[in-house]
Coordinates of C-alpha atoms and ligand atoms in Angstrom, one line a residue:
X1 CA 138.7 35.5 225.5
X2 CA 137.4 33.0 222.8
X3 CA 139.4 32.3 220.0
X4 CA 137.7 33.6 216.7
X5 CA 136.1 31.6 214.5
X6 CA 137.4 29.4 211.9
X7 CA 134.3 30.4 209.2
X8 CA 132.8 33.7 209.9
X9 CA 129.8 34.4 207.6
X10 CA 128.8 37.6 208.1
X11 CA 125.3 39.4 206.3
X12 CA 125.5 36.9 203.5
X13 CA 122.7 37.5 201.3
X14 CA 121.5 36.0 197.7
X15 CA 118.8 37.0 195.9
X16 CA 117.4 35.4 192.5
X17 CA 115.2 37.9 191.0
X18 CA 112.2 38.4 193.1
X19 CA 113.3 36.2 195.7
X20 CA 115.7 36.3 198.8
X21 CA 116.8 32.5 199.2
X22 CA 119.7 33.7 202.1
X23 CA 119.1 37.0 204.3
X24 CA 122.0 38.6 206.0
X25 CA 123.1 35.7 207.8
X26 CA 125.3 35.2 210.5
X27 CA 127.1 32.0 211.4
X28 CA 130.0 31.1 213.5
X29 CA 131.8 27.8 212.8
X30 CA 134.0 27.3 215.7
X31 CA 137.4 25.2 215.0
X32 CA 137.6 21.2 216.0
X33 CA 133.7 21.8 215.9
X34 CA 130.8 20.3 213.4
X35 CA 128.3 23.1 213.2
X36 CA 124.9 21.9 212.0
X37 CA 123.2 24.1 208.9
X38 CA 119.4 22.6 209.6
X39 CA 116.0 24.1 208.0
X40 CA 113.0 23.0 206.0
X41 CA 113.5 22.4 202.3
X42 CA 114.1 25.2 200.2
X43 CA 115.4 27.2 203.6
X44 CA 118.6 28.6 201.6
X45 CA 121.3 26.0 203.2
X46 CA 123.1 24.8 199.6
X47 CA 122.8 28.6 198.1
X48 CA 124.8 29.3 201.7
X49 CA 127.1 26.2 201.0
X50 CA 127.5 27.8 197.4
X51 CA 128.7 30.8 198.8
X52 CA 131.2 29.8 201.2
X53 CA 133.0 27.8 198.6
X54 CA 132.6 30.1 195.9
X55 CA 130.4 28.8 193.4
X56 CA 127.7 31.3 193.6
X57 CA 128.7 35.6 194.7
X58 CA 126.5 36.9 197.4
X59 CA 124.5 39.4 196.6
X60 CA 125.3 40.9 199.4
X61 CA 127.9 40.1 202.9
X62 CA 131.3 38.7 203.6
X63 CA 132.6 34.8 204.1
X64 CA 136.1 34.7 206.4
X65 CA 138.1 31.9 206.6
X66 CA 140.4 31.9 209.7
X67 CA 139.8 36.0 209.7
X68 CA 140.6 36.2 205.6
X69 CA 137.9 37.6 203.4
X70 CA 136.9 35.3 200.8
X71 CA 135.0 37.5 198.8
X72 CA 135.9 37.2 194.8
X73 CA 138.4 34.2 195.3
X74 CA 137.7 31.3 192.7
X75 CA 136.5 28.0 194.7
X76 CA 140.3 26.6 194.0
X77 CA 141.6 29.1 195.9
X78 CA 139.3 28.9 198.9
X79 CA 140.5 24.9 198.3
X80 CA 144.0 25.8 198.5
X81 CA 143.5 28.4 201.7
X82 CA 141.6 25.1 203.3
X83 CA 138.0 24.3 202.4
X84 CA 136.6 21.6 200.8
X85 CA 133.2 20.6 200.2
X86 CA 130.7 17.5 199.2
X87 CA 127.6 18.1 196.8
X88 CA 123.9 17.2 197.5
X89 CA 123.4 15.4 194.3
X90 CA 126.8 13.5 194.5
X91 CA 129.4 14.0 191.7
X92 CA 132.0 11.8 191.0
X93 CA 133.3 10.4 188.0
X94 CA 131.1 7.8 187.1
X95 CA 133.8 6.5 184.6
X96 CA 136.8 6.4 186.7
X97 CA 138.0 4.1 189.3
X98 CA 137.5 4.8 192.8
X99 CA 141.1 5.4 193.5
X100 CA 141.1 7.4 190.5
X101 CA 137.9 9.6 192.0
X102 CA 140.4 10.6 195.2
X103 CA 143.9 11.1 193.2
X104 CA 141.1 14.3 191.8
X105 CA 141.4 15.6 195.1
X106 CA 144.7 15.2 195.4
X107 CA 145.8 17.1 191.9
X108 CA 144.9 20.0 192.9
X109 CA 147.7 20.0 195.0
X110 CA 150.3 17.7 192.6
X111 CA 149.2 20.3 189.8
X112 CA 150.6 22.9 191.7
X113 CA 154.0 21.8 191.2
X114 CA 153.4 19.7 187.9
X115 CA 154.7 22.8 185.7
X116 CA 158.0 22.1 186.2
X117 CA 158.3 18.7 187.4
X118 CA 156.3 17.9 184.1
X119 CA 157.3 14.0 183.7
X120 CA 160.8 13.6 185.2
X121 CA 161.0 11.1 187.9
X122 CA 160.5 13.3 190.4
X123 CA 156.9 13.5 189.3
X124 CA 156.4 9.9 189.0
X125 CA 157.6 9.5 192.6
X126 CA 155.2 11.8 193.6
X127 CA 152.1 10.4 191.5
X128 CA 152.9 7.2 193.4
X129 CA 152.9 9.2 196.9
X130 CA 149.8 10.0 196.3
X131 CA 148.2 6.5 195.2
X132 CA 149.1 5.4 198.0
X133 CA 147.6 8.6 200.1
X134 CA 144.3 8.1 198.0
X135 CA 144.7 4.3 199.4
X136 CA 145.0 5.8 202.7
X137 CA 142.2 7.8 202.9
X138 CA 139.9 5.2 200.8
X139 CA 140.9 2.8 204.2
X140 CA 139.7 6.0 206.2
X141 CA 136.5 5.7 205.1
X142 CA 136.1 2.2 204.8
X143 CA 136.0 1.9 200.7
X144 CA 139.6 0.1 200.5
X145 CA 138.0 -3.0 199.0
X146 CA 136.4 -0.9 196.5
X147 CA 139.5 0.7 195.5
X148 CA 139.8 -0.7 191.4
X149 CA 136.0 -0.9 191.0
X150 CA 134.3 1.6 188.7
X151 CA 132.5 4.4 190.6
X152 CA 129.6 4.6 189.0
X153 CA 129.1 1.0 190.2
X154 CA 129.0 1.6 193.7
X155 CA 125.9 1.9 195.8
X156 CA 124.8 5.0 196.7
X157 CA 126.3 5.1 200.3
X158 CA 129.6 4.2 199.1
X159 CA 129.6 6.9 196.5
X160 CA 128.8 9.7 199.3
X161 CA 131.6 7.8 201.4
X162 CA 133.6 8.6 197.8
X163 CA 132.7 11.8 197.7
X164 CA 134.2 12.8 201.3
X165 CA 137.5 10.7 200.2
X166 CA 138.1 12.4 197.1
X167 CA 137.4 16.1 199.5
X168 CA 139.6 14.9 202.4
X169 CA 142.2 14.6 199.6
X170 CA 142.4 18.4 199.8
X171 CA 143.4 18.3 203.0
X172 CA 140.7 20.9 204.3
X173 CA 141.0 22.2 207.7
X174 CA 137.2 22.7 207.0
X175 CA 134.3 20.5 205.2
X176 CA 131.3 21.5 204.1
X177 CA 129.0 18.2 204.0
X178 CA 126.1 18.9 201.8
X179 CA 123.3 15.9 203.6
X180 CA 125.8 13.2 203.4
X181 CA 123.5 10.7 204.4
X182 CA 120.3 11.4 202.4
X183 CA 119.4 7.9 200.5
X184 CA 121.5 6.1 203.5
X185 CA 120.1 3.2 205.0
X186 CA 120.1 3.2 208.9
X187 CA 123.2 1.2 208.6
X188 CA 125.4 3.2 206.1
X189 CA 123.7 6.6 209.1
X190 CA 125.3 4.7 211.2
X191 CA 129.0 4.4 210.0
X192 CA 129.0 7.6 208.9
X193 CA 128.3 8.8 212.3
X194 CA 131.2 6.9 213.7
X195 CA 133.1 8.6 210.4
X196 CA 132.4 12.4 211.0
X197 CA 133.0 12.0 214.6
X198 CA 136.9 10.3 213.7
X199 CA 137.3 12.9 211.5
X200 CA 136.6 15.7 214.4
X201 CA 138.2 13.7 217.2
X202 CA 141.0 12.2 215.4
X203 CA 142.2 14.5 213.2
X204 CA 140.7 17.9 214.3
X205 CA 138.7 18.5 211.3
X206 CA 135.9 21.2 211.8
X207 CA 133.0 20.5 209.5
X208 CA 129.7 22.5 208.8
X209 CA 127.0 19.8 207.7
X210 CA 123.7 20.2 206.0
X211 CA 121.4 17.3 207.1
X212 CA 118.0 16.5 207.6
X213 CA 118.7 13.0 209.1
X214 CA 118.0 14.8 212.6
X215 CA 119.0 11.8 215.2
X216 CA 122.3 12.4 213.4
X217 CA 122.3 16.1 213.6
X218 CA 121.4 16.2 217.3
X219 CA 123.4 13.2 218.3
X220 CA 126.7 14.7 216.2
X221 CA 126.8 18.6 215.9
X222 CA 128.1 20.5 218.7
X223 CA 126.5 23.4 217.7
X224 CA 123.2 24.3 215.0
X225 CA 122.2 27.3 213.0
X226 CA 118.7 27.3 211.6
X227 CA 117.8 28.8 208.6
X228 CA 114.0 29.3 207.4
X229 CA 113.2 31.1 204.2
X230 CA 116.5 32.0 204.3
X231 CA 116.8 33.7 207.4
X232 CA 118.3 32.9 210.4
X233 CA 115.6 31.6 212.8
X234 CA 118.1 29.9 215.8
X235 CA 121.5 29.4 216.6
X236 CA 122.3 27.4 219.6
X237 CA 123.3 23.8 221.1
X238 CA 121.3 21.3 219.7
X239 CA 119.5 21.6 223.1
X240 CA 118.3 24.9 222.5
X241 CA 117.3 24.7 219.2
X242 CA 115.3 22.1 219.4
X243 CA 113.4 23.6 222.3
X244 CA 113.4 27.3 220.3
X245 CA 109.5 27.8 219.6
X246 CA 110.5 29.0 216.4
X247 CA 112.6 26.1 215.1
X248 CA 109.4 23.9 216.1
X249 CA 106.8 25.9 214.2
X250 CA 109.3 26.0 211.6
X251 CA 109.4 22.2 211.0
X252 CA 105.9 22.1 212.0
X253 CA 104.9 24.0 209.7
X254 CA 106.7 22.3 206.8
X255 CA 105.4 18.8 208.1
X256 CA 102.2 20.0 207.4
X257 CA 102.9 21.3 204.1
X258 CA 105.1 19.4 202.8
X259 CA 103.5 15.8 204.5
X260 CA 105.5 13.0 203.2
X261 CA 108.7 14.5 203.1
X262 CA 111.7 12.7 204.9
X263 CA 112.0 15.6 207.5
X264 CA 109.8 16.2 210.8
X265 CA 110.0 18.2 213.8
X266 CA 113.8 18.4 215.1
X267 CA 112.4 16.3 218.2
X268 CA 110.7 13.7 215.9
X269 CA 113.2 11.0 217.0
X270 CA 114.4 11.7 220.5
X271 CA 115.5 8.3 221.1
X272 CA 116.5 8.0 217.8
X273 CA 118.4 4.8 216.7
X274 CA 122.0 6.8 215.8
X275 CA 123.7 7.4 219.0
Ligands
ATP301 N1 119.9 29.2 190.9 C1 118.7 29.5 191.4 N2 117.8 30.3 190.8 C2 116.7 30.6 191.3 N3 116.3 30.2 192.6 C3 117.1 29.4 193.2 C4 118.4 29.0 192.7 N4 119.0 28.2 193.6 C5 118.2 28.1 194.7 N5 117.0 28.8 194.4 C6 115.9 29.0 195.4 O1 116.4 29.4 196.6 C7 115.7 28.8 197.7 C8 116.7 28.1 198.6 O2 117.2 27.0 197.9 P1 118.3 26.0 198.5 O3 118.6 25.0 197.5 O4 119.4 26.8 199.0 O5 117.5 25.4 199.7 P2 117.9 24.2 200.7 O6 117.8 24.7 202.1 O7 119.3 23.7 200.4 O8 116.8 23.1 200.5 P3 116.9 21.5 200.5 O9 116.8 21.1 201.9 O10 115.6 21.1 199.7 O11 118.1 21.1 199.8 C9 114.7 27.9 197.1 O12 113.5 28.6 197.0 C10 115.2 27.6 195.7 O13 114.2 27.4 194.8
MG302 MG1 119.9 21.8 199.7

């Protein structure tokens, strides 16, 4: 009786050489959802992200979006058919504006037509549709006062804020947030909280985040998939992962290996300050 799911990642496996960085995993991303990716470092969750777009084939398994099979499309076409995606180390275009950065996101979609429209006015009145979308979606995530600065300029929050602009731009019925708020102060956590919710609530978006900030995983993500050495570990409300023995030994483990690191145990900040 449940609807299927928007992303259904079925088996995916990738190995490089010797090693298996994702094993035949299964994840559900249900639609108006955000769906939490979680694990230690060097679990497999970007070489997953990088499969689901389409920058990286699986050695192995099948990516569906709304019940279509991904496999072999280019990354523009898994844009087109809905799904766009931010980077772990952010890229932007250093040298461009900021409004400039999200009219990107919107070519894709201007290009489209641009073959025969070429530079006849009704190109022009199109290029200044979508300024004024970029300015839309630059007010969405609070940059609109950064709008003629040059990007490279911003501070490091702003620029991930940038980065989701310039993939909202797409207009993706899913986004893939690869840890949007990693070098975040608790402040810039904060706001983007309140931003990933709006985009869920308000505008129905379903998005699959990667994040080790975990008072913003478990405050946030309806549901969580844990990965560990690339396999699936737990799958569950945040409520039951964090209680799954495995999840804890998991992070346990990696605390203790990996001691200084910025992620803990999943219940490291129960009270934590995001809310
Ligand atoms: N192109 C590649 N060639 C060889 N090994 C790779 C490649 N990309 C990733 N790996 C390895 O695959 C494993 C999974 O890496 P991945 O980047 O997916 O982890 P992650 O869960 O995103 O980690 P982090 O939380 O640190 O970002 C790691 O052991 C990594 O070294
Ligand atoms: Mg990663």
């Amino acid at each position: 009786m449940s609807a299927s799911p928007l992303l259904a990642v079925e088996g995916l496996t990738r190995r490089f050489q010797g090693l298996v960085a994702v094993d035949s995993v299964d994840l559900a991303v249900r639609e108006g959802t955000v769906h939490g990716l979680i694990g230690p470092n060097g679990a497999g969750k970007t070489t997953l992200f990088n499969m689901v777009s389409g920058v990286l084939a699986p050695s192995a398994g099948t990516v569906r979006l709304d019940g279509r099979a991904l496999d072999g499309l280019a990354p523009y076409r898994r844009t087109a058919l809905g799904l766009a995606r931010t980077f772990q180390n952010i890229r932007i275009f250093s040298e461009m504006t900021v409004l400039e950065n999200v009219m990107t996101g919107l070519h894709t979609r201007l290009s489209a037509r641009l073959g025969i429209l070429l530079r006849s006015p009704g190109f022009r009145a199109e290029e200044r549709g979508a300024k004024a979308r970029a300015r839309d979606l630059l007010a969405f995530v609070g940059l609109s006062e950064a709008a003629d600065l040059r990007a490279g300029a911003l501070p490091y929050g702003d620029q991930r804020r940038l980065e989701i602009a310039r993939a909202l731009a797409c207009e993706p019925r899913l986004l893939l947030l690869d840890e949007p708020a990693a070098g975040m102060n608790p402040a810039e956590t904060h706001a983007l909280l309140a931003l990933l919710r709006r985009l869920r609530d308000e505008r129905g978006l379903t998005l699959l985040l990667v994040e080790h900030d975990m008072p913003l995983v478990m405050s946030l993500c309806d549901r969580l998939t844990v990965l560990n050495f690339g396999r699936r570990i737990a799958d569950g409300t945040p409520a039951e992962v964090r209680a799954h023995p495995a999840v804890i030994e998991a992070y346990l483990g990696a605390g203790t290996a990996q001691a200084g690191t910025a992620q803990g145990h999943p219940d490291a900040h129960p009270q934590g300050a995001v809310s």
